[in-house]
């Protein structure tokens, strides 16, 4: 996978994971164009499209579009499964996940993604193991200090 | 200095900003606070929050480069929460193009050897995501060490990290080959998956590695068999398929290993047959495995029986209700139509059937169908293709590699199968041509030339006449980049139209087109207006009643309201009630002119509009007339016309354009063109109200 984008129906970006080195400017351009292209698709169209020299696989879950750019040799159908697996993981973690969860806990969404995919490939095919790892990592987090208690110099 | 607010509060503040300006204000304020906080030595637990806030702001599109050094600092922190956000920041802000990325190499090295596997995991993930070639070279030995001696959790990550390293520095493939081989003996699925991906990468890069890894085919076949035959394994099960992700990767690796090699292909033959027959194809996941199997079978040196099996699976895919599956089938068949021509021919009927569908697979179907045409089947194919013509047009429309290809395809179909093309394709074509403004010149030239050679195909003639009328000015101008330059005089153009008018092959409908086009040319030419006037007046006494009526009304336009002739640019009518509607439209325009007279209306000639093709619905035609006339308040032009109105679906995107082209697929196949100015307002209002609603709807409920 070259990159994954999550965006709302208004085109607001909720998550972007890039597995290829690109400048900020290029990333913005790609995002803008691809979001426009995907949002312009009608509901009955198929989930795959050819865009530039990449294959794009996307699927809409409620108000969020999950969009992956894969390479020529990658399997589109299994990419759909990967997207679905990610949604399942989010769902298990947040408990009936909705877009707001991802907005307000975006860093967690990234952590979960990073436990599922690594370098653009699936690293763990067992749902249970991914969730267990996140759980354990979360336990390592030091408790947050309330901002208002920290003296400001 | 104001205290900064917690992450979630900042997100809330940004979201409640009602304008872009307000949002910018909040963000600027926050960034200033964050910057100040970064300069401080230690803020307790606030550091990770600050960076997280910056990352959020970065995702919204605002600059965040001042956070780069903070990422470097955080990664070096002993606190896990800080490392976690620091590494996340590194992956988001520090791509290999940034100088600061090198600074984290040492931290990564240390963390790769950390006692806590979750810290090791962070380092591995980051390296695999954004590691530059230099960093990869530096850290490759560490990764190799982890590949050999660590727990499964780390091994699986190390394997994928190695994949990234090999992508960046091809030579390092040698380093990882031995470890990769031994990983295949592991039981852990994550590790196996990583190993297979790594071996795939090594084989793709290096033909020598490929040779060596061929020996692993029996092992891979064994693993695969275990997955396919084994009993239910809840941990890896997806809709009855045991670890489809691993299955797909193994199949892909087998493909690479079996290519051009008889022995390897033989060794996997039985397995592939087994997977092909036993995999449940009712869900996407099963089809994903079948798809990969088919690709493998067709790429290796498989037995003919197995190949037929594979093509048949694709044939079944073509009949699947899921359009994704159909699309996959189509692309796959396209790939093999050259080599397995006969096998694909067997599914020709289904393929051509797909042309009637109106989605993404149609474009493929078209190419595939054209590829299947041969001397023996050309007649039947042409008939079948013609029946599916409207599907072709829809496909061409949406998925054309270029506009020009699009227009050429349509012209091609029109000239070869024009007689069989259904009437409603004509409005489709005209809409298409209208929308392709860059190609108007090219199109009108091509159609004009087509008209000169053959006026027997009614659809072609109708579209050509319409174009000549609409874009006559472009035709007469002569230059056109895409075609050879030719001088078309006003007389030439009128000759062509008159030929159509006078030909016994032209239907009344076609003559109507030609007459209207002639009329329209009167506003686009300078010298031959009299000739046009005489043509029109001749038809004033024509036998055909509709034609006569039209001619009479056009005459009236010439006489009474010379400058209003421009209004005919607005009107063209296609459809079943063509004649009636045309005359009503013209009558409308005359009525409007009368009304304008009463109102002491405009003296200046109206500019010829850019094509606003408006078939059938004269109420919208009336509406556009109103637009042209600057929105004068006029009562409905003619009674009982509103029923001709078609309902439209519009797509609006709030931040971008106000213009949308809409498609409606009603029984009469009409198109309307709407301006969406007024729709913007309610959209913005609703956004805040419904935004919360949509954002809280669970992703899983579909």
PDB file of N, CA and C in Angstrom, chain A residues 9 14 17-18 22 28 44-47 50 61 63 73-76 85 87 91 96-100 103-106 114-115 118 121-126 129 136-138 140-142 144-145 147, chain B residues 4 8 11 15 45-46 49 52 58-59 61 79-81 84 88 91 95 116 118 129 153 156-157 160 167 193 235-236 238 243 249 252 288 291-292 323-324 327 364 398 694-700:
ATOM      1  N   UNK A   9     -17.540  13.121   4.194  1.00  0.00           N
ATOM      2  CA  UNK A   9     -18.249  13.401   2.949  1.00  0.00           C
ATOM      3  C   UNK A   9     -18.096  14.848   2.509  1.00  0.00           C
ATOM      4  N   UNK A  14      -9.456  13.040   7.889  1.00  0.00           N
ATOM      5  CA  UNK A  14      -9.502  12.577   9.287  1.00  0.00           C
ATOM      6  C   UNK A  14      -8.288  11.760   9.651  1.00  0.00           C
ATOM      7  N   UNK A  17      -2.136   8.281   6.162  1.00  0.00           N
ATOM      8  CA  UNK A  17      -0.950   7.480   6.437  1.00  0.00           C
ATOM      9  C   UNK A  17      -0.217   7.278   5.124  1.00  0.00           C
ATOM     10  N   UNK A  18       0.995   7.780   5.054  1.00  0.00           N
ATOM     11  CA  UNK A  18       1.776   7.705   3.827  1.00  0.00           C
ATOM     12  C   UNK A  18       2.918   6.717   3.990  1.00  0.00           C
ATOM     13  N   UNK A  22       6.990  11.603   0.105  1.00  0.00           N
ATOM     14  CA  UNK A  22       6.531  12.659  -0.765  1.00  0.00           C
ATOM     15  C   UNK A  22       6.594  13.959   0.006  1.00  0.00           C
ATOM     16  N   UNK A  28      -0.443  17.110  -0.321  1.00  0.00           N
ATOM     17  CA  UNK A  28      -1.652  17.928  -0.319  1.00  0.00           C
ATOM     18  C   UNK A  28      -2.342  17.856  -1.676  1.00  0.00           C
ATOM     19  N   UNK A  44     -23.498   3.795  -6.761  1.00  0.00           N
ATOM     20  CA  UNK A  44     -23.558   2.492  -7.404  1.00  0.00           C
ATOM     21  C   UNK A  44     -22.273   2.103  -8.113  1.00  0.00           C
ATOM     22  N   UNK A  45     -21.333   2.986  -8.135  1.00  0.00           N
ATOM     23  CA  UNK A  45     -20.097   2.663  -8.851  1.00  0.00           C
ATOM     24  C   UNK A  45     -19.256   1.682  -8.065  1.00  0.00           C
ATOM     25  N   UNK A  46     -18.350   1.046  -8.746  1.00  0.00           N
ATOM     26  CA  UNK A  46     -17.579   0.033  -8.051  1.00  0.00           C
ATOM     27  C   UNK A  46     -16.484   0.679  -7.207  1.00  0.00           C
ATOM     28  N   UNK A  47     -15.935  -0.104  -6.279  1.00  0.00           N
ATOM     29  CA  UNK A  47     -15.017   0.444  -5.284  1.00  0.00           C
ATOM     30  C   UNK A  47     -13.606   0.648  -5.779  1.00  0.00           C
ATOM     31  N   UNK A  50      -8.908   3.529 -11.294  1.00  0.00           N
ATOM     32  CA  UNK A  50      -7.521   3.713 -11.681  1.00  0.00           C
ATOM     33  C   UNK A  50      -7.241   5.190 -11.654  1.00  0.00           C
ATOM     34  N   UNK A  61     -17.939   4.045   5.012  1.00  0.00           N
ATOM     35  CA  UNK A  61     -18.595   3.525   6.211  1.00  0.00           C
ATOM     36  C   UNK A  61     -19.243   4.723   6.879  1.00  0.00           C
ATOM     37  N   UNK A  63     -20.266   8.075   7.597  1.00  0.00           N
ATOM     38  CA  UNK A  63     -19.870   9.371   7.055  1.00  0.00           C
ATOM     39  C   UNK A  63     -18.402   9.427   6.654  1.00  0.00           C
ATOM     40  N   UNK A  73       0.465  -4.831  -8.620  1.00  0.00           N
ATOM     41  CA  UNK A  73       0.377  -6.268  -8.330  1.00  0.00           C
ATOM     42  C   UNK A  73      -0.502  -6.586  -7.131  1.00  0.00           C
ATOM     43  N   UNK A  74      -0.975  -5.560  -6.430  1.00  0.00           N
ATOM     44  CA  UNK A  74      -1.761  -5.823  -5.222  1.00  0.00           C
ATOM     45  C   UNK A  74      -3.182  -6.250  -5.560  1.00  0.00           C
ATOM     46  N   UNK A  75      -3.743  -7.023  -4.659  1.00  0.00           N
ATOM     47  CA  UNK A  75      -5.081  -7.590  -4.844  1.00  0.00           C
ATOM     48  C   UNK A  75      -6.140  -6.637  -4.295  1.00  0.00           C
ATOM     49  N   UNK A  76      -6.995  -6.134  -5.194  1.00  0.00           N
ATOM     50  CA  UNK A  76      -7.984  -5.139  -4.769  1.00  0.00           C
ATOM     51  C   UNK A  76      -8.977  -5.694  -3.756  1.00  0.00           C
ATOM     52  N   UNK A  85     -11.173  -4.827   7.996  1.00  0.00           N
ATOM     53  CA  UNK A  85     -10.546  -5.275   9.239  1.00  0.00           C
ATOM     54  C   UNK A  85     -10.196  -4.072  10.103  1.00  0.00           C
ATOM     55  N   UNK A  87     -11.655  -1.175  10.171  1.00  0.00           N
ATOM     56  CA  UNK A  87     -12.895  -0.655  10.758  1.00  0.00           C
ATOM     57  C   UNK A  87     -13.340  -1.523  11.924  1.00  0.00           C
ATOM     58  N   UNK A  91     -13.780  -0.362  15.704  1.00  0.00           N
ATOM     59  CA  UNK A  91     -15.076  -0.585  16.318  1.00  0.00           C
ATOM     60  C   UNK A  91     -14.928  -1.285  17.662  1.00  0.00           C
ATOM     61  N   UNK A  96     -18.506   0.566  19.030  1.00  0.00           N
ATOM     62  CA  UNK A  96     -19.409   1.162  18.048  1.00  0.00           C
ATOM     63  C   UNK A  96     -18.870   2.507  17.554  1.00  0.00           C
ATOM     64  N   UNK A  97     -17.755   2.437  16.881  1.00  0.00           N
ATOM     65  CA  UNK A  97     -17.020   3.635  16.490  1.00  0.00           C
ATOM     66  C   UNK A  97     -17.805   4.504  15.502  1.00  0.00           C
ATOM     67  N   UNK A  98     -17.673   5.801  15.655  1.00  0.00           N
ATOM     68  CA  UNK A  98     -18.251   6.738  14.702  1.00  0.00           C
ATOM     69  C   UNK A  98     -17.175   7.762  14.346  1.00  0.00           C
ATOM     70  N   UNK A  99     -17.487   8.609  13.422  1.00  0.00           N
ATOM     71  CA  UNK A  99     -16.473   9.549  12.938  1.00  0.00           C
ATOM     72  C   UNK A  99     -15.931  10.426  14.057  1.00  0.00           C
ATOM     73  N   UNK A 100     -16.805  10.830  14.956  1.00  0.00           N
ATOM     74  CA  UNK A 100     -16.383  11.706  16.055  1.00  0.00           C
ATOM     75  C   UNK A 100     -15.270  11.068  16.887  1.00  0.00           C
ATOM     76  N   UNK A 103     -12.145  11.649  15.145  1.00  0.00           N
ATOM     77  CA  UNK A 103     -11.749  13.048  15.167  1.00  0.00           C
ATOM     78  C   UNK A 103     -11.085  13.389  16.496  1.00  0.00           C
ATOM     79  N   UNK A 104     -11.744  13.021  17.583  1.00  0.00           N
ATOM     80  CA  UNK A 104     -11.238  13.418  18.889  1.00  0.00           C
ATOM     81  C   UNK A 104     -10.128  12.510  19.420  1.00  0.00           C
ATOM     82  N   UNK A 105      -9.985  11.366  18.828  1.00  0.00           N
ATOM     83  CA  UNK A 105      -8.931  10.449  19.271  1.00  0.00           C
ATOM     84  C   UNK A 105      -8.074  10.029  18.092  1.00  0.00           C
ATOM     85  N   UNK A 106      -7.726  10.989  17.281  1.00  0.00           N
ATOM     86  CA  UNK A 106      -7.043  10.664  16.034  1.00  0.00           C
ATOM     87  C   UNK A 106      -5.738   9.921  16.287  1.00  0.00           C
ATOM     88  N   UNK A 114      -1.167   1.443  13.157  1.00  0.00           N
ATOM     89  CA  UNK A 114       0.241   1.036  13.174  1.00  0.00           C
ATOM     90  C   UNK A 114       0.460  -0.327  13.801  1.00  0.00           C
ATOM     91  N   UNK A 115      -0.546  -0.805  14.509  1.00  0.00           N
ATOM     92  CA  UNK A 115      -0.442  -2.149  15.078  1.00  0.00           C
ATOM     93  C   UNK A 115      -0.980  -3.180  14.069  1.00  0.00           C
ATOM     94  N   UNK A 118       2.102  -2.357   8.767  1.00  0.00           N
ATOM     95  CA  UNK A 118       3.458  -1.875   8.968  1.00  0.00           C
ATOM     96  C   UNK A 118       4.127  -1.735   7.609  1.00  0.00           C
ATOM     97  N   UNK A 121       1.973  -2.982   4.708  1.00  0.00           N
ATOM     98  CA  UNK A 121       1.512  -4.374   4.624  1.00  0.00           C
ATOM     99  C   UNK A 121       0.878  -4.792   5.936  1.00  0.00           C
ATOM    100  N   UNK A 122      -0.005  -5.765   5.895  1.00  0.00           N
ATOM    101  CA  UNK A 122      -0.612  -6.274   7.128  1.00  0.00           C
ATOM    102  C   UNK A 122       0.465  -6.989   7.929  1.00  0.00           C
ATOM    103  N   UNK A 123       0.539  -6.691   9.216  1.00  0.00           N
ATOM    104  CA  UNK A 123       1.557  -7.322  10.040  1.00  0.00           C
ATOM    105  C   UNK A 123       0.964  -8.397  10.941  1.00  0.00           C
ATOM    106  N   UNK A 124      -0.326  -8.289  11.208  1.00  0.00           N
ATOM    107  CA  UNK A 124      -0.955  -9.243  12.101  1.00  0.00           C
ATOM    108  C   UNK A 124      -2.325  -9.563  11.551  1.00  0.00           C
ATOM    109  N   UNK A 125      -2.550 -10.845  11.308  1.00  0.00           N
ATOM    110  CA  UNK A 125      -3.824 -11.206  10.677  1.00  0.00           C
ATOM    111  C   UNK A 125      -4.870 -11.644  11.681  1.00  0.00           C
ATOM    112  N   UNK A 126      -4.516 -11.638  12.945  1.00  0.00           N
ATOM    113  CA  UNK A 126      -5.484 -12.005  13.970  1.00  0.00           C
ATOM    114  C   UNK A 126      -5.993 -10.750  14.660  1.00  0.00           C
ATOM    115  N   UNK A 129      -5.074 -10.484  18.381  1.00  0.00           N
ATOM    116  CA  UNK A 129      -3.697 -10.111  18.715  1.00  0.00           C
ATOM    117  C   UNK A 129      -3.444  -8.628  18.569  1.00  0.00           C
ATOM    118  N   UNK A 136      -2.105  -3.529  25.732  1.00  0.00           N
ATOM    119  CA  UNK A 136      -0.872  -3.572  26.511  1.00  0.00           C
ATOM    120  C   UNK A 136      -0.107  -2.269  26.375  1.00  0.00           C
ATOM    121  N   UNK A 137      -0.029  -1.754  25.162  1.00  0.00           N
ATOM    122  CA  UNK A 137       0.697  -0.506  24.943  1.00  0.00           C
ATOM    123  C   UNK A 137       0.028   0.635  25.691  1.00  0.00           C
ATOM    124  N   UNK A 138      -1.317   0.627  25.673  1.00  0.00           N
ATOM    125  CA  UNK A 138      -2.046   1.681  26.385  1.00  0.00           C
ATOM    126  C   UNK A 138      -1.713   1.671  27.868  1.00  0.00           C
ATOM    127  N   UNK A 140       1.009   1.068  29.183  1.00  0.00           N
ATOM    128  CA  UNK A 140       2.319   1.662  29.429  1.00  0.00           C
ATOM    129  C   UNK A 140       2.268   3.175  29.484  1.00  0.00           C
ATOM    130  N   UNK A 141       1.172   3.744  28.948  1.00  0.00           N
ATOM    131  CA  UNK A 141       1.067   5.200  28.902  1.00  0.00           C
ATOM    132  C   UNK A 141       1.064   5.758  30.309  1.00  0.00           C
ATOM    133  N   UNK A 142       1.927   6.787  30.508  1.00  0.00           N
ATOM    134  CA  UNK A 142       1.933   7.456  31.801  1.00  0.00           C
ATOM    135  C   UNK A 142       0.659   8.286  31.922  1.00  0.00           C
ATOM    136  N   UNK A 144      -1.926  11.165  32.319  1.00  0.00           N
ATOM    137  CA  UNK A 144      -1.799  12.546  31.871  1.00  0.00           C
ATOM    138  C   UNK A 144      -1.920  13.496  33.038  1.00  0.00           C
ATOM    139  N   UNK A 145      -1.152  14.569  32.971  1.00  0.00           N
ATOM    140  CA  UNK A 145      -1.311  15.614  33.982  1.00  0.00           C
ATOM    141  C   UNK A 145      -2.351  16.579  33.490  1.00  0.00           C
ATOM    142  N   UNK A 147      -3.597  19.978  32.604  1.00  0.00           N
ATOM    143  CA  UNK A 147      -2.880  21.190  32.218  1.00  0.00           C
ATOM    144  C   UNK A 147      -2.944  22.261  33.284  1.00  0.00           C
TER     145      UNK A 147
ATOM    146  N   UNK B   4      -2.077  26.727  27.570  1.00  0.00           N
ATOM    147  CA  UNK B   4      -2.681  26.034  26.430  1.00  0.00           C
ATOM    148  C   UNK B   4      -3.709  25.043  26.939  1.00  0.00           C
ATOM    149  N   UNK B   8      -8.261  17.668  23.321  1.00  0.00           N
ATOM    150  CA  UNK B   8      -9.640  17.504  22.879  1.00  0.00           C
ATOM    151  C   UNK B   8     -10.404  18.815  22.911  1.00  0.00           C
ATOM    152  N   UNK B  11      -9.528  20.662  19.798  1.00  0.00           N
ATOM    153  CA  UNK B  11     -10.254  20.112  18.649  1.00  0.00           C
ATOM    154  C   UNK B  11     -11.672  20.660  18.630  1.00  0.00           C
ATOM    155  N   UNK B  15     -13.425  23.021  15.773  1.00  0.00           N
ATOM    156  CA  UNK B  15     -14.617  22.581  15.064  1.00  0.00           C
ATOM    157  C   UNK B  15     -15.781  23.557  15.211  1.00  0.00           C
ATOM    158  N   UNK B  45       3.699  16.099  32.017  1.00  0.00           N
ATOM    159  CA  UNK B  45       3.075  15.263  31.007  1.00  0.00           C
ATOM    160  C   UNK B  45       2.493  16.022  29.844  1.00  0.00           C
ATOM    161  N   UNK B  46       2.766  17.344  29.815  1.00  0.00           N
ATOM    162  CA  UNK B  46       2.086  18.131  28.791  1.00  0.00           C
ATOM    163  C   UNK B  46       2.753  18.020  27.420  1.00  0.00           C
ATOM    164  N   UNK B  49       1.006  16.013  24.738  1.00  0.00           N
ATOM    165  CA  UNK B  49      -0.228  16.675  24.326  1.00  0.00           C
ATOM    166  C   UNK B  49       0.038  17.777  23.337  1.00  0.00           C
ATOM    167  N   UNK B  52       0.803  16.340  20.056  1.00  0.00           N
ATOM    168  CA  UNK B  52      -0.418  15.774  19.472  1.00  0.00           C
ATOM    169  C   UNK B  52      -1.280  16.884  18.895  1.00  0.00           C
ATOM    170  N   UNK B  58      -1.651  19.967  11.880  1.00  0.00           N
ATOM    171  CA  UNK B  58      -0.970  19.592  10.635  1.00  0.00           C
ATOM    172  C   UNK B  58      -1.903  18.842   9.698  1.00  0.00           C
ATOM    173  N   UNK B  59      -2.735  17.994  10.278  1.00  0.00           N
ATOM    174  CA  UNK B  59      -3.659  17.208   9.459  1.00  0.00           C
ATOM    175  C   UNK B  59      -4.700  18.101   8.800  1.00  0.00           C
ATOM    176  N   UNK B  61      -4.017  20.802   7.577  1.00  0.00           N
ATOM    177  CA  UNK B  61      -3.353  21.448   6.449  1.00  0.00           C
ATOM    178  C   UNK B  61      -2.488  22.629   6.820  1.00  0.00           C
ATOM    179  N   UNK B  79       9.981   8.410  28.623  1.00  0.00           N
ATOM    180  CA  UNK B  79       8.554   8.151  28.856  1.00  0.00           C
ATOM    181  C   UNK B  79       7.900   7.531  27.620  1.00  0.00           C
ATOM    182  N   UNK B  80       7.156   6.459  27.831  1.00  0.00           N
ATOM    183  CA  UNK B  80       6.537   5.762  26.698  1.00  0.00           C
ATOM    184  C   UNK B  80       5.543   6.651  25.962  1.00  0.00           C
ATOM    185  N   UNK B  81       4.708   7.381  26.713  1.00  0.00           N
ATOM    186  CA  UNK B  81       3.703   8.208  26.035  1.00  0.00           C
ATOM    187  C   UNK B  81       4.369   9.243  25.152  1.00  0.00           C
ATOM    188  N   UNK B  84       5.757   7.510  22.096  1.00  0.00           N
ATOM    189  CA  UNK B  84       4.687   7.101  21.190  1.00  0.00           C
ATOM    190  C   UNK B  84       4.269   8.254  20.283  1.00  0.00           C
ATOM    191  N   UNK B  88       5.068   8.986  16.268  1.00  0.00           N
ATOM    192  CA  UNK B  88       3.945   9.302  15.390  1.00  0.00           C
ATOM    193  C   UNK B  88       4.242  10.599  14.638  1.00  0.00           C
ATOM    194  N   UNK B  91       6.714  10.097  11.901  1.00  0.00           N
ATOM    195  CA  UNK B  91       6.138   9.509  10.690  1.00  0.00           C
ATOM    196  C   UNK B  91       5.321  10.521   9.911  1.00  0.00           C
ATOM    197  N   UNK B  95       9.559  13.114   6.881  1.00  0.00           N
ATOM    198  CA  UNK B  95       9.839  12.141   5.838  1.00  0.00           C
ATOM    199  C   UNK B  95      11.322  12.216   5.488  1.00  0.00           C
ATOM    200  N   UNK B 116      11.721  -3.321  26.382  1.00  0.00           N
ATOM    201  CA  UNK B 116      10.268  -3.408  26.250  1.00  0.00           C
ATOM    202  C   UNK B 116       9.882  -3.565  24.780  1.00  0.00           C
ATOM    203  N   UNK B 118       7.192  -3.097  23.213  1.00  0.00           N
ATOM    204  CA  UNK B 118       6.341  -2.057  22.631  1.00  0.00           C
ATOM    205  C   UNK B 118       7.166  -0.862  22.203  1.00  0.00           C
ATOM    206  N   UNK B 129       8.233   2.873   7.973  1.00  0.00           N
ATOM    207  CA  UNK B 129       7.352   3.855   7.354  1.00  0.00           C
ATOM    208  C   UNK B 129       8.137   4.939   6.622  1.00  0.00           C
ATOM    209  N   UNK B 153       6.108 -11.403  18.162  1.00  0.00           N
ATOM    210  CA  UNK B 153       5.620 -10.035  18.045  1.00  0.00           C
ATOM    211  C   UNK B 153       6.630  -9.162  17.323  1.00  0.00           C
ATOM    212  N   UNK B 156       7.614 -10.534  13.412  1.00  0.00           N
ATOM    213  CA  UNK B 156       6.709 -10.200  12.319  1.00  0.00           C
ATOM    214  C   UNK B 156       6.940  -8.758  11.871  1.00  0.00           C
ATOM    215  N   UNK B 157       7.238  -7.892  12.827  1.00  0.00           N
ATOM    216  CA  UNK B 157       7.486  -6.491  12.482  1.00  0.00           C
ATOM    217  C   UNK B 157       8.842  -6.338  11.804  1.00  0.00           C
ATOM    218  N   UNK B 160       8.676  -7.153   8.081  1.00  0.00           N
ATOM    219  CA  UNK B 160       8.136  -6.102   7.222  1.00  0.00           C
ATOM    220  C   UNK B 160       9.068  -4.906   7.158  1.00  0.00           C
ATOM    221  N   UNK B 167      13.392  -2.519  -0.272  1.00  0.00           N
ATOM    222  CA  UNK B 167      12.845  -1.612  -1.284  1.00  0.00           C
ATOM    223  C   UNK B 167      13.744  -0.398  -1.460  1.00  0.00           C
ATOM    224  N   UNK B 193       3.196 -14.498   7.595  1.00  0.00           N
ATOM    225  CA  UNK B 193       2.772 -13.480   6.643  1.00  0.00           C
ATOM    226  C   UNK B 193       3.926 -12.561   6.300  1.00  0.00           C
ATOM    227  N   UNK B 235      -9.336 -17.759  15.511  1.00  0.00           N
ATOM    228  CA  UNK B 235      -8.484 -16.580  15.580  1.00  0.00           C
ATOM    229  C   UNK B 235      -8.257 -15.933  14.212  1.00  0.00           C
ATOM    230  N   UNK B 236      -8.167 -16.782  13.178  1.00  0.00           N
ATOM    231  CA  UNK B 236      -7.822 -16.249  11.869  1.00  0.00           C
ATOM    232  C   UNK B 236      -8.943 -16.361  10.856  1.00  0.00           C
ATOM    233  N   UNK B 238     -12.094 -15.635   8.661  1.00  0.00           N
ATOM    234  CA  UNK B 238     -12.895 -14.529   8.129  1.00  0.00           C
ATOM    235  C   UNK B 238     -13.948 -15.157   7.220  1.00  0.00           C
ATOM    236  N   UNK B 243      -7.547 -17.344   7.545  1.00  0.00           N
ATOM    237  CA  UNK B 243      -6.510 -16.367   7.242  1.00  0.00           C
ATOM    238  C   UNK B 243      -6.378 -16.061   5.753  1.00  0.00           C
ATOM    239  N   UNK B 249      -1.248 -13.898   0.066  1.00  0.00           N
ATOM    240  CA  UNK B 249       0.180 -13.623  -0.098  1.00  0.00           C
ATOM    241  C   UNK B 249       0.938 -14.859  -0.540  1.00  0.00           C
ATOM    242  N   UNK B 252       0.355 -15.385  -4.167  1.00  0.00           N
ATOM    243  CA  UNK B 252       1.119 -14.423  -4.965  1.00  0.00           C
ATOM    244  C   UNK B 252       2.577 -14.834  -5.083  1.00  0.00           C
ATOM    245  N   UNK B 288     -11.672 -12.952  -3.024  1.00  0.00           N
ATOM    246  CA  UNK B 288     -10.320 -12.379  -3.024  1.00  0.00           C
ATOM    247  C   UNK B 288      -9.299 -13.496  -3.191  1.00  0.00           C
ATOM    248  N   UNK B 291      -9.604 -14.964  -6.706  1.00  0.00           N
ATOM    249  CA  UNK B 291      -9.002 -14.027  -7.647  1.00  0.00           C
ATOM    250  C   UNK B 291      -7.498 -14.227  -7.729  1.00  0.00           C
ATOM    251  N   UNK B 292      -6.884 -14.260  -6.552  1.00  0.00           N
ATOM    252  CA  UNK B 292      -5.433 -14.453  -6.528  1.00  0.00           C
ATOM    253  C   UNK B 292      -5.071 -15.802  -7.131  1.00  0.00           C
ATOM    254  N   UNK B 323     -20.605  -5.562  -8.253  1.00  0.00           N
ATOM    255  CA  UNK B 323     -19.932  -4.963  -9.404  1.00  0.00           C
ATOM    256  C   UNK B 323     -18.425  -4.921  -9.245  1.00  0.00           C
ATOM    257  N   UNK B 324     -17.954  -4.982  -8.000  1.00  0.00           N
ATOM    258  CA  UNK B 324     -16.514  -5.057  -7.789  1.00  0.00           C
ATOM    259  C   UNK B 324     -15.953  -6.342  -8.378  1.00  0.00           C
ATOM    260  N   UNK B 327     -15.882  -6.145 -12.096  1.00  0.00           N
ATOM    261  CA  UNK B 327     -14.769  -5.311 -12.541  1.00  0.00           C
ATOM    262  C   UNK B 327     -13.471  -6.114 -12.549  1.00  0.00           C
ATOM    263  N   UNK B 364     -14.141  -1.505 -19.383  1.00  0.00           N
ATOM    264  CA  UNK B 364     -13.342  -2.708 -19.601  1.00  0.00           C
ATOM    265  C   UNK B 364     -14.034  -3.597 -20.605  1.00  0.00           C
ATOM    266  N   UNK B 398     -17.756   8.139 -18.837  1.00  0.00           N
ATOM    267  CA  UNK B 398     -17.208   8.226 -17.494  1.00  0.00           C
ATOM    268  C   UNK B 398     -15.744   7.849 -17.422  1.00  0.00           C
ATOM    269  N   UNK B 694     -24.375  13.089  11.353  1.00  0.00           N
ATOM    270  CA  UNK B 694     -23.674  12.119  10.530  1.00  0.00           C
ATOM    271  C   UNK B 694     -22.402  11.641  11.206  1.00  0.00           C
ATOM    272  N   UNK B 695     -21.741  12.536  11.926  1.00  0.00           N
ATOM    273  CA  UNK B 695     -20.473  12.134  12.502  1.00  0.00           C
ATOM    274  C   UNK B 695     -20.634  11.187  13.658  1.00  0.00           C
ATOM    275  N   UNK B 696     -21.835  11.139  14.236  1.00  0.00           N
ATOM    276  CA  UNK B 696     -22.010  10.226  15.347  1.00  0.00           C
ATOM    277  C   UNK B 696     -22.594   8.895  14.912  1.00  0.00           C
ATOM    278  N   UNK B 697     -22.905   8.782  13.631  1.00  0.00           N
ATOM    279  CA  UNK B 697     -23.479   7.502  13.220  1.00  0.00           C
ATOM    280  C   UNK B 697     -22.378   6.466  13.174  1.00  0.00           C
ATOM    281  N   UNK B 698     -22.681   5.313  13.714  1.00  0.00           N
ATOM    282  CA  UNK B 698     -21.681   4.268  13.824  1.00  0.00           C
ATOM    283  C   UNK B 698     -21.211   3.805  12.450  1.00  0.00           C
ATOM    284  N   UNK B 699     -19.915   3.596  12.328  1.00  0.00           N
ATOM    285  CA  UNK B 699     -19.363   3.183  11.051  1.00  0.00           C
ATOM    286  C   UNK B 699     -19.811   1.787  10.679  1.00  0.00           C
ATOM    287  N   UNK B 700     -20.121   0.979  11.687  1.00  0.00           N
ATOM    288  CA  UNK B 700     -20.372  -0.420  11.394  1.00  0.00           C
ATOM    289  C   UNK B 700     -21.789  -0.650  10.894  1.00  0.00           C
TER     290      UNK B 700
END
